[in-house]
Short mmCIF file of C-alpha atoms in Angstrom, two decimals:
data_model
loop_
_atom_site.label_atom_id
_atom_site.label_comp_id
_atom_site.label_asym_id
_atom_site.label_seq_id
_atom_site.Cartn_x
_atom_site.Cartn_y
_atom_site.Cartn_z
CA UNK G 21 158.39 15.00 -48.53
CA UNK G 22 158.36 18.66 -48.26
CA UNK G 23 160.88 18.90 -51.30
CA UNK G 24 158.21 17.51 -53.82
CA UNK G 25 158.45 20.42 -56.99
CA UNK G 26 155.54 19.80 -59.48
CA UNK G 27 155.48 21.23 -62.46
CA UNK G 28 151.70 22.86 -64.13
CA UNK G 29 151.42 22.82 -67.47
CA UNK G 30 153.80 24.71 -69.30
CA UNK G 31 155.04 27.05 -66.69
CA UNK G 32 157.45 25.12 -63.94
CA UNK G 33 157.18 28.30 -61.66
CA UNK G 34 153.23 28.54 -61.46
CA UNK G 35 152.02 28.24 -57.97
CA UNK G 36 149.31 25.86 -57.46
CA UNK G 37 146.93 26.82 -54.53
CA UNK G 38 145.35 23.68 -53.00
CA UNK G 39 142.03 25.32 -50.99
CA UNK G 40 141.32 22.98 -47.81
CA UNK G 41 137.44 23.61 -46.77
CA UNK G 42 137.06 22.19 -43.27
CA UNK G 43 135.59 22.96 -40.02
CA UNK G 44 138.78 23.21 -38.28
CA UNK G 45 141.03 25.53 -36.57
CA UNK G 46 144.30 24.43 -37.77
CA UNK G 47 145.49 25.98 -34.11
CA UNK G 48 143.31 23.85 -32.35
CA UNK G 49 143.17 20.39 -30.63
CA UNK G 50 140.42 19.03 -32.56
CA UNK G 51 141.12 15.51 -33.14
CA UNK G 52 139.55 12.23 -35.11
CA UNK G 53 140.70 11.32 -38.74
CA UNK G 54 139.63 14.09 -40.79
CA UNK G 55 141.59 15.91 -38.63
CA UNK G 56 144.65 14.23 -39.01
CA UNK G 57 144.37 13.45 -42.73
CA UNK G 58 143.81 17.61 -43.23
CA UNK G 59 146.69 18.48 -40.50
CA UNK G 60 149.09 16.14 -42.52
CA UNK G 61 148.05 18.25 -46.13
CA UNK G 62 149.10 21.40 -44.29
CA UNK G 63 152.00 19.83 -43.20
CA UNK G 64 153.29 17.90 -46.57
CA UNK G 65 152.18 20.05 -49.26
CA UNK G 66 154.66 20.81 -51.75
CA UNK G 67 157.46 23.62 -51.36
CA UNK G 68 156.30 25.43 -54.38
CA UNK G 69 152.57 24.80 -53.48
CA UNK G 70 150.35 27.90 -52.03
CA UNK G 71 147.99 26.17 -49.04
CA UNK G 72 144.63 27.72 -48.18
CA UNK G 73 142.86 26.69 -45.71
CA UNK G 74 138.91 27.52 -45.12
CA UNK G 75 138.32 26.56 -41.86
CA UNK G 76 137.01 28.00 -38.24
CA UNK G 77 138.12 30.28 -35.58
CA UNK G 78 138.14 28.80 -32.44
CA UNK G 79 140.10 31.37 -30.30
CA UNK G 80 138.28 34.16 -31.57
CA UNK G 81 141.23 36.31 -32.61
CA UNK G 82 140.81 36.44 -36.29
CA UNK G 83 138.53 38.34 -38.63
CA UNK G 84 136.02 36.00 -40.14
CA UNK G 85 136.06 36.46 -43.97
CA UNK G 86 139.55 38.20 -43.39
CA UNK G 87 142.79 35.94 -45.24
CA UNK G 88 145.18 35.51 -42.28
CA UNK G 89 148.88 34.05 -42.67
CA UNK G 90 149.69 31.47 -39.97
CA UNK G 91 152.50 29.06 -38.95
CA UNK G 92 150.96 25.29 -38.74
CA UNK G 93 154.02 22.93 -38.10
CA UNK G 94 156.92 25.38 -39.41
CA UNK G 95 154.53 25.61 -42.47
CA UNK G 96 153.39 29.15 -43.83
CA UNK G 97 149.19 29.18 -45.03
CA UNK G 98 146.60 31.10 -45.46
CA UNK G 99 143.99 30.69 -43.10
CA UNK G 100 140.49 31.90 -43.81
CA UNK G 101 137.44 31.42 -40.91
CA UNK G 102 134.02 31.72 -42.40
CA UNK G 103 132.85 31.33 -38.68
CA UNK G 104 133.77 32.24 -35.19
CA UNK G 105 133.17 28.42 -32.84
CA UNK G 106 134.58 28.27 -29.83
CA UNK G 107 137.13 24.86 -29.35
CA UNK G 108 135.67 23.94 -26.36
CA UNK G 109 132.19 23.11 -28.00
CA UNK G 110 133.88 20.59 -30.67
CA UNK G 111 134.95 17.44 -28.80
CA UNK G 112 131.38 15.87 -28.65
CA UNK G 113 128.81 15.60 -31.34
CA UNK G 114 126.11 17.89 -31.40
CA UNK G 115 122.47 16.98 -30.98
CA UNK G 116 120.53 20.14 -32.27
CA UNK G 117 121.06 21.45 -35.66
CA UNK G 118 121.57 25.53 -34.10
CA UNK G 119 124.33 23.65 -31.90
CA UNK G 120 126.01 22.16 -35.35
CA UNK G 121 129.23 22.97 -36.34
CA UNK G 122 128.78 21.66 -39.71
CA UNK G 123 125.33 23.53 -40.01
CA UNK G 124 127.22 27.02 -38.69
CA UNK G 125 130.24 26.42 -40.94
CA UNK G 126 128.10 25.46 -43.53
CA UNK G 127 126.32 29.05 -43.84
CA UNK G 128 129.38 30.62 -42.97
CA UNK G 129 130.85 29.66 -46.24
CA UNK G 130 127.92 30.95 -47.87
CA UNK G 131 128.29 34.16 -46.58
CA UNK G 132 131.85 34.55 -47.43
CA UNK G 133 131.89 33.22 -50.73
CA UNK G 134 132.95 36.21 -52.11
CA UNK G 135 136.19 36.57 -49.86
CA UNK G 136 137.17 32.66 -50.46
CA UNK G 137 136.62 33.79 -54.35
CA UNK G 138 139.27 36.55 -54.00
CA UNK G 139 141.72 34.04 -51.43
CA UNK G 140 141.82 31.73 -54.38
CA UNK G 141 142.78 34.16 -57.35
CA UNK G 142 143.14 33.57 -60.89
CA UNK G 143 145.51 31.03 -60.62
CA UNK G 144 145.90 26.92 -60.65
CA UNK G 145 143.64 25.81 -58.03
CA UNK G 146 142.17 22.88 -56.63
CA UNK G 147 139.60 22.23 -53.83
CA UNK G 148 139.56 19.52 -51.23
CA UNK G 149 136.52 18.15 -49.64
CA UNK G 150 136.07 16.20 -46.51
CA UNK G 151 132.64 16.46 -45.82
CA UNK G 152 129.39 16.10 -48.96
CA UNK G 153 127.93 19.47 -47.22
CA UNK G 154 129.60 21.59 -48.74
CA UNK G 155 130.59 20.40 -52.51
CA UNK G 156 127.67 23.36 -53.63
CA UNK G 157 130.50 25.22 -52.83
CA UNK G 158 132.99 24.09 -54.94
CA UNK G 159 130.79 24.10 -57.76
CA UNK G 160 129.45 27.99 -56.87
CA UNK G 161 133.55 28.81 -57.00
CA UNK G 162 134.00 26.97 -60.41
CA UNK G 163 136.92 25.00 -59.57
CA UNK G 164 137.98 21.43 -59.74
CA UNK G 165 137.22 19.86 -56.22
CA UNK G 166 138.62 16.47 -54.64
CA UNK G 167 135.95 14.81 -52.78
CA UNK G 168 136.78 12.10 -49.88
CA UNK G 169 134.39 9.83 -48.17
CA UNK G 170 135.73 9.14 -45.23
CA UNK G 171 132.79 7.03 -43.57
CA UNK G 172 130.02 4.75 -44.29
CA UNK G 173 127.40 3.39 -41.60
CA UNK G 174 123.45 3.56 -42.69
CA UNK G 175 120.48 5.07 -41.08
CA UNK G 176 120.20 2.05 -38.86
CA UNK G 177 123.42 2.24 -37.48
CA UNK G 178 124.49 3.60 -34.06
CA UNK G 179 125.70 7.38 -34.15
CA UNK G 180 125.84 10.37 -32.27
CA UNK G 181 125.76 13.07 -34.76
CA UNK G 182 123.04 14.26 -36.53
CA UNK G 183 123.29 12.57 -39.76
CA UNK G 184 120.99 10.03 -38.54
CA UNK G 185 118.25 12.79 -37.54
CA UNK G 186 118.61 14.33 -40.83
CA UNK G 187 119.57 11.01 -43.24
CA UNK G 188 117.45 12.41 -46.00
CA UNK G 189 119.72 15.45 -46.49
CA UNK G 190 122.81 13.69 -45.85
CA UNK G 191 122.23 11.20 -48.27
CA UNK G 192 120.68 13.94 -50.85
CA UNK G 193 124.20 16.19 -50.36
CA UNK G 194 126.18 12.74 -50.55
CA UNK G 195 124.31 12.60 -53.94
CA UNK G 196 125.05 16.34 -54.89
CA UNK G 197 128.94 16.16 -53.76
CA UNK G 198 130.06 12.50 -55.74
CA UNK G 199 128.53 13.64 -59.04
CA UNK G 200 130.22 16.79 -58.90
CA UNK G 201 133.34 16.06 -57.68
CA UNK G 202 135.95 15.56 -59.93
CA UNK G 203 137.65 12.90 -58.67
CA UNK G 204 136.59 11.04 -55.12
CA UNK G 205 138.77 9.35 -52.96
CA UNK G 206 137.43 6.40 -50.26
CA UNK G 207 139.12 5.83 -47.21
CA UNK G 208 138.07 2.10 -47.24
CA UNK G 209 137.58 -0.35 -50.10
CA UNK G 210 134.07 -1.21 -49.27
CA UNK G 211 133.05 2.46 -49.98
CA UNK G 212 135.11 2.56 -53.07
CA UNK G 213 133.24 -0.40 -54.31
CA UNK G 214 130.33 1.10 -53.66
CA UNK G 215 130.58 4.15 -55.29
CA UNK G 216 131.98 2.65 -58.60
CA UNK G 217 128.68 0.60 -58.50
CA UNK G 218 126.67 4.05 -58.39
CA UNK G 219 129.08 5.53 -60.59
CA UNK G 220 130.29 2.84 -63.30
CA UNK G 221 131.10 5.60 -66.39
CA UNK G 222 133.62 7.05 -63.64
CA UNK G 223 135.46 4.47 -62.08
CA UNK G 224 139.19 5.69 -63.10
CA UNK G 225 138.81 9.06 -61.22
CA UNK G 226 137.32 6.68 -58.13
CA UNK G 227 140.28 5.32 -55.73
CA UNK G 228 141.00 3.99 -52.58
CA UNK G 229 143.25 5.87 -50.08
CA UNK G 230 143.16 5.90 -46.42
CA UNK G 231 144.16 8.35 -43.92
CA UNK G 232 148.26 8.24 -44.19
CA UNK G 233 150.04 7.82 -41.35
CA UNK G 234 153.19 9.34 -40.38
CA UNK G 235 155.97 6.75 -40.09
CA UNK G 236 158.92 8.97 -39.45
CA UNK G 237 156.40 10.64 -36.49
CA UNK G 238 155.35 7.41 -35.33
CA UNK G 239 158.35 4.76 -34.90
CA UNK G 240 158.77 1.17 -34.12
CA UNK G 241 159.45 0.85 -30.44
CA UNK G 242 160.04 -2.29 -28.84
CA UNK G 243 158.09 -3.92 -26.12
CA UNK G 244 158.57 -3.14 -22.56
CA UNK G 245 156.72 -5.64 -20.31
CA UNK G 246 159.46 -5.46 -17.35
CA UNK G 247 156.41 -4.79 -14.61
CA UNK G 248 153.98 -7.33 -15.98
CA UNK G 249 151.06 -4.40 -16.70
CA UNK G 250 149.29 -4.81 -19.88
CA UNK G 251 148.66 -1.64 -20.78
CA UNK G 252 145.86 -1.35 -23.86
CA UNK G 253 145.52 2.40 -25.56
CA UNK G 254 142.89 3.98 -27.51
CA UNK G 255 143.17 7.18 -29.17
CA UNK G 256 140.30 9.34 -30.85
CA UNK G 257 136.76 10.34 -29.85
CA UNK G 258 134.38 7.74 -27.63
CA UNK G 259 131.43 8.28 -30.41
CA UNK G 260 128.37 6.01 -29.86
CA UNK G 261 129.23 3.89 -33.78
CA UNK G 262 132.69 3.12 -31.96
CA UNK G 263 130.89 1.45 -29.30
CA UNK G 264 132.57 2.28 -26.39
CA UNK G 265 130.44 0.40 -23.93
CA UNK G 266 131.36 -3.38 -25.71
CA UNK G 267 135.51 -1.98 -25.27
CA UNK G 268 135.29 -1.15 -21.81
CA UNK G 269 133.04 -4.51 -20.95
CA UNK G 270 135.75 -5.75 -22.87
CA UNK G 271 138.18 -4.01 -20.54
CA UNK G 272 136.71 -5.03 -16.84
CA UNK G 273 137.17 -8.54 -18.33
CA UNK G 274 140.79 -8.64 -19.20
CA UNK G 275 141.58 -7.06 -15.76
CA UNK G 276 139.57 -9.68 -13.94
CA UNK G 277 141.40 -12.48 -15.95
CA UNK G 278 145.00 -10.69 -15.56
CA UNK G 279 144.25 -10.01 -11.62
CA UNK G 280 144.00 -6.64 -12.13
CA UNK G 281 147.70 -6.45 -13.88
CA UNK G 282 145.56 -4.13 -16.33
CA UNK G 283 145.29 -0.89 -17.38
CA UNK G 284 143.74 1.40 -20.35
CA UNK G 285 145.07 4.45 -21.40
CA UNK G 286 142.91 7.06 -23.10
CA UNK G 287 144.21 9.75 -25.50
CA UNK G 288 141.09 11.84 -26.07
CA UNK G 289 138.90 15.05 -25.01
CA UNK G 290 135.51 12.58 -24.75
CA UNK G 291 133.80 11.93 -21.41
CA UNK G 292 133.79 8.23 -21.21
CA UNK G 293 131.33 9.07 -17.83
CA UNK G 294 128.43 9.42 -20.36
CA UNK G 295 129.02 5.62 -20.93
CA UNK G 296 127.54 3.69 -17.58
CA UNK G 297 130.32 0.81 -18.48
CA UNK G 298 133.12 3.71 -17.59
CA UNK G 299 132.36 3.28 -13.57
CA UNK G 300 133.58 -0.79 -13.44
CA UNK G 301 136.81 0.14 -15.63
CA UNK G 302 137.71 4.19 -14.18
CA UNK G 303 139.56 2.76 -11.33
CA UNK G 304 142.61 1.75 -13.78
CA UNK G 305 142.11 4.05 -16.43
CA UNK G 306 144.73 6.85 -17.46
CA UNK G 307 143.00 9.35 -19.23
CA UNK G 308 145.63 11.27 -21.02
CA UNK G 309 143.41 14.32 -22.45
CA UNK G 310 144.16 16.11 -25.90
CA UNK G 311 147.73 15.26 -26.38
CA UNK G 312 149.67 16.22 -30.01
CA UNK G 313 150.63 14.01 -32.34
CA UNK G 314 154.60 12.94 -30.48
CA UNK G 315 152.87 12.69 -26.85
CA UNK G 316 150.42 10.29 -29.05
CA UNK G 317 153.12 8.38 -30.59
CA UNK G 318 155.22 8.45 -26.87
CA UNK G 319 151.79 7.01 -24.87
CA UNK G 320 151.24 4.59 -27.67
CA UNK G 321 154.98 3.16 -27.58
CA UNK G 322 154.66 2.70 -23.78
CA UNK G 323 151.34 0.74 -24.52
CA UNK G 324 151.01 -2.90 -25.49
CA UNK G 325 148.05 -2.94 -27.70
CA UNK G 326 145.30 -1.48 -29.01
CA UNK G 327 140.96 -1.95 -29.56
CA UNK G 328 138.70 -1.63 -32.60
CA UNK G 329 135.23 -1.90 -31.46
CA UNK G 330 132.79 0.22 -34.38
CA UNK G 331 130.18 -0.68 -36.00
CA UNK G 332 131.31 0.55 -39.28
CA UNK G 333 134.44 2.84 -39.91
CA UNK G 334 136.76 3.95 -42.77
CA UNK G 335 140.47 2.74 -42.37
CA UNK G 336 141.27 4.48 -38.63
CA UNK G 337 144.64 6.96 -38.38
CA UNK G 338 144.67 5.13 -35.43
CA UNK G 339 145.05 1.60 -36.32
CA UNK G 340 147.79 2.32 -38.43
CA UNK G 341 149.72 4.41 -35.89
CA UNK G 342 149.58 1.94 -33.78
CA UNK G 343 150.54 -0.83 -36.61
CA UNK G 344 153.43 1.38 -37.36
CA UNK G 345 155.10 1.75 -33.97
CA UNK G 346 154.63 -2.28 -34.00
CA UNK G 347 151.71 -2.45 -31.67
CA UNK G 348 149.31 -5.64 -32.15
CA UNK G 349 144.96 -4.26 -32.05
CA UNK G 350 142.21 -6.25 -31.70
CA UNK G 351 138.97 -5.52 -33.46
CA UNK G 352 135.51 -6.39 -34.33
CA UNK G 353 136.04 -7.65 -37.67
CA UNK G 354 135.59 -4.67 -40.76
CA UNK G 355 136.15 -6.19 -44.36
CA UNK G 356 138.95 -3.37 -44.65
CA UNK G 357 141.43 -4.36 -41.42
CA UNK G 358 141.72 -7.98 -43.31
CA UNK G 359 144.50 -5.52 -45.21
CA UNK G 360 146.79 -4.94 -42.13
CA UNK G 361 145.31 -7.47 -39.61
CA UNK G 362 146.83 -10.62 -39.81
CA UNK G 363 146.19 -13.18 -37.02
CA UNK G 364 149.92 -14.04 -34.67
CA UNK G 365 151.72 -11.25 -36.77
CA UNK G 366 149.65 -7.66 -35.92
CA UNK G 367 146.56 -8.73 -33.82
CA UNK G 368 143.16 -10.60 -34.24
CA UNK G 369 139.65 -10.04 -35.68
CA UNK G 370 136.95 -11.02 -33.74
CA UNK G 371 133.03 -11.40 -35.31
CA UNK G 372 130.34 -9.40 -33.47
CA UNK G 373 127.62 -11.87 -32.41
CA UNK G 374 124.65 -11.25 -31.53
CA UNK G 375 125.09 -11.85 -27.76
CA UNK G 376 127.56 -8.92 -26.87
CA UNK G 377 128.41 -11.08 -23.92
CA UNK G 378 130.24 -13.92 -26.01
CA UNK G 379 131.77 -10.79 -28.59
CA UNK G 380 132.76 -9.23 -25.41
CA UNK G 381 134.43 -12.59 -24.20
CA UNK G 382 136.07 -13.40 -27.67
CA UNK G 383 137.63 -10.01 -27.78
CA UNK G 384 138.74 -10.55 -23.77
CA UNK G 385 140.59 -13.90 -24.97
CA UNK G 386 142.10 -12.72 -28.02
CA UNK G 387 143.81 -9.75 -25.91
CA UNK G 388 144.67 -11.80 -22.74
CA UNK G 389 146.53 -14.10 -25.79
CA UNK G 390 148.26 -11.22 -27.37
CA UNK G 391 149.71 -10.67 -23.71
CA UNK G 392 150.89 -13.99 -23.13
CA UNK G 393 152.99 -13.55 -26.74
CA UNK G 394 153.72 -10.70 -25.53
CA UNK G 395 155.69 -11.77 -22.29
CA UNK G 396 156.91 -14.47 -24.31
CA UNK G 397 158.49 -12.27 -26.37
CA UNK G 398 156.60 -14.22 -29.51
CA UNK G 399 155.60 -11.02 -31.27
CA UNK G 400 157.79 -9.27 -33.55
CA UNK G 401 157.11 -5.56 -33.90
CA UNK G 402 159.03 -4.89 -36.93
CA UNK G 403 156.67 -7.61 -38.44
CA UNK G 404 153.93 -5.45 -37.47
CA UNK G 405 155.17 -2.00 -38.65
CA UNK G 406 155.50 -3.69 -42.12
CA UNK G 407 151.56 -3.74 -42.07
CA UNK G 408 151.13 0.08 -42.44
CA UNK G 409 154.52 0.84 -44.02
CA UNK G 410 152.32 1.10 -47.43
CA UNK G 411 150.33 3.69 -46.37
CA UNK G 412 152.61 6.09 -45.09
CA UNK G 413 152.79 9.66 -46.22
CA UNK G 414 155.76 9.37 -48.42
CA UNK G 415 154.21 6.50 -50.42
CA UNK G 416 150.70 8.19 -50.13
CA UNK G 417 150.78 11.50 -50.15
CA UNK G 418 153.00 12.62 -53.11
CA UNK G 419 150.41 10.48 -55.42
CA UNK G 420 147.55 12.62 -53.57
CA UNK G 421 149.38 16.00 -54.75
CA UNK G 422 150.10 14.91 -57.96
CA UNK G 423 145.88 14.20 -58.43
CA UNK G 424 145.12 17.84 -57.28
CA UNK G 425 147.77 19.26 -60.62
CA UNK G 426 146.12 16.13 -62.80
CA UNK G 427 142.53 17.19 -62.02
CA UNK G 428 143.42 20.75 -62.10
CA UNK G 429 145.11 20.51 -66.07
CA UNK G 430 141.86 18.16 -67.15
CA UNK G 431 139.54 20.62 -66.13
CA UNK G 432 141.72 23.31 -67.64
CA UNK G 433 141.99 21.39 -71.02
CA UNK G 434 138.31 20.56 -71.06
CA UNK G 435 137.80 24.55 -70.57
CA UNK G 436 140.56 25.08 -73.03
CA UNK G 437 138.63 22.41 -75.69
CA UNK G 438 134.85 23.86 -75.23
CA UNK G 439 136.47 27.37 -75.72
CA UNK G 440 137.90 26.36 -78.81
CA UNK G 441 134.65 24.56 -79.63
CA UNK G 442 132.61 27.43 -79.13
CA UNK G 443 135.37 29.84 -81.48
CA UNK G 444 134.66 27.12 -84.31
CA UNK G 445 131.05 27.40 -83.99
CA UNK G 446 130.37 30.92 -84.62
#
């Protein structure tokens, strides 16, 4: 992937500088799937490609506002922090706005706009956006930015961050970053359908594109069942719109009807204690901490399954890691895992009812089932790896580069055309 060499305009040696702004330390252990889908740019950008990354210091050893080369994954970038946030106050959402990374980062970049200016130089250069926040920045640079949506949910929904306290602004920045953007990419196709609706002069530069996965990282592995454990994994953070108290409910039942041949493994930095459901379930939990991407894919392959259980998402990293080491998941039905969930051949969807108790007992049967094929030897998981084989970096990710250089030479043409325009006029 790394060998990729795009051209830019007429000069094949130009350097194109894709700009990353994100709240991360590219160091760090910060994990969900903004994290991933940013840690796998740094790591599969083109050769000939200059990466610049505007992120946070989480160690404190850098100079905000001071361009820093680092080593991310044998990969050379420049790093720029706009803010100084220590790691250890990342791994749960905050609930006061002068707690907020996103609030912090956000008038960090402010503040250093003038150094992110000069990191970017005169050169080809695109902009990639994770988060609606901060598109006025893109626009105060004056270059081409990439927006992605990566979630959905409404103001009624469950959460734990403060977009629900402040759902006015978010949904006034949403408004701000997808008319400015210059292309937007949805993680889901619900959201993509939705923002053609708002958008319907626009829909070619609207697409759909999850969060790749990395199938050379994470490899089929076949079943090992040899002690008659069924072991269930979830990685990622135990936010309340994933609904963590319905999965371990969910949990405490399968061990009961397994006679406690059970056990969940957790690959995360949350505290499931917050959740009062934890206590029935911690007896025969493994909780495995931050672990890096290969101790994620090693845990996973020595699991049997895995659990959806959100009230809204976009397409999860980990669904399709798991689907791509050929492990069946079971999930609370989303219109978007009817594209890699197929019932007997990668797991089983499962509609939330209004009594959790009977969703909680559907989702207990379905996995007790997946067992018994399980043992059987019934399930194939080569048949399951095939389900996120399409979204793997190599088929995703080089079509993701090749929009930065496409949105970067339309911008530069339209610039190139109104100049022109404006010559003719006087």
């Amino acid at each position: 992937m790394n060998s990729i060499q795009m051209d830019h305009g007429n000069n094949p040696t130009t350097v194109h500088c894709i700009c990353l702004i994100h709240p991360i330390d590219p160091r760090g252990r910060k994990v969900g799937g903004i994290e991933t889908h940013v840690r796998l740019l740094l790591r599969f950008a083109p050769t000939n490609w200059r990466v610049l990354l505007v992120g946070v210091d989480g160690r404190g050893d850098c100079k905000v506002g001071k361009l820093t080369p680092i080593i991310v994954d044998g990969r050379r970038i420049d790093f720029l922090p706009v803010v100084h946030f220590p790691e250890n106050n990342i791994h749960e959402a905050a609930t006061e706005l002068t707690r907020s990374l996103t609030a912090r980062f956000g008038l960090g970049l402010l503040q250093q706009l003038l150094p992110i200016r000069r990191a970017l130089g005169d050169g080809p250069a695109t902009i990639e956006l994770q988060r609606f926040e901060f598109a006025v920045i893109a626009l105060l640079l004056r270059r081409p930015a990439i927006q992605l949506i990566h979630g959905e949910g409404s103001k009624r929904d469950k959460m734990d961050s403060l977009i629900k306290k402040y759902w006015l602004l978010h949904r006034t920045t949403e408004e701000i970053a997808i008319r400015a953007a210059h292309a937007i990419v949805c993680v889901n196709p619900t959201i993509e359908a939705r923002v053609k609706r708002k958008l319907p002069g626009r829909s070619a530069s609207i697409e759909f594109m999850p969060v790749p996965v990395d199938t050379t990282l994470f490899k089929q592995a076949a079943f090992d069942h040899r002690d008659g454990v069924f072991r269930v994994v979830f990685s990622g953070r135990l936010d309340e719109f994933k609904d963590p108290p319905t999965m371990f409910r969910t949990f405490e039942a399968v061990h009961r009807r397994l006679g406690g041949r059970f056990e969940f493994h957790y690959v995360g930095t949350s505290d499931p204690h917050r959740y009062a459901e934890f206590a029935a379930i911690e007896s025969y939990t493994v909780r495995h901490g931050h672990r890096t991407a290969p101790e994620v894919a090693a845990i996973s392959a020595r699991c049997h399954a895995g659990i959806l259980t959100s009230f809204f998402e976009g397409m999860p990293c980990y669904l399709l890691e798991l689907l791509a080491i050929g492990r069946p998941v079971v999930a609370i039905r989303l219109p978007q895992y009817d594209l890699v969930l197929e019932e007997g051949v990668s797991g089983a969807l499962v509609e939330r009812q209004e009594d959790e108790a009977t969703t909680v007992s559907e989702l207990a049967d379905r996995l007790v089932a997946i067992w018994v094929t399980i043992e059987r030897d019934e399930l194939d998981p080569l048949q399951i790896r095939t389900k996120a084989e399409r979204f793997s970096t190599a088929f995703l990710l080089a079509r993701h580069f090749e929009k930065h250089r496409n949105v970067w030479n339309a911008s530069r043409n339209r610039r190139t055309a109104g100049l022109a325009s404006s010559g003719a006029a006087s």
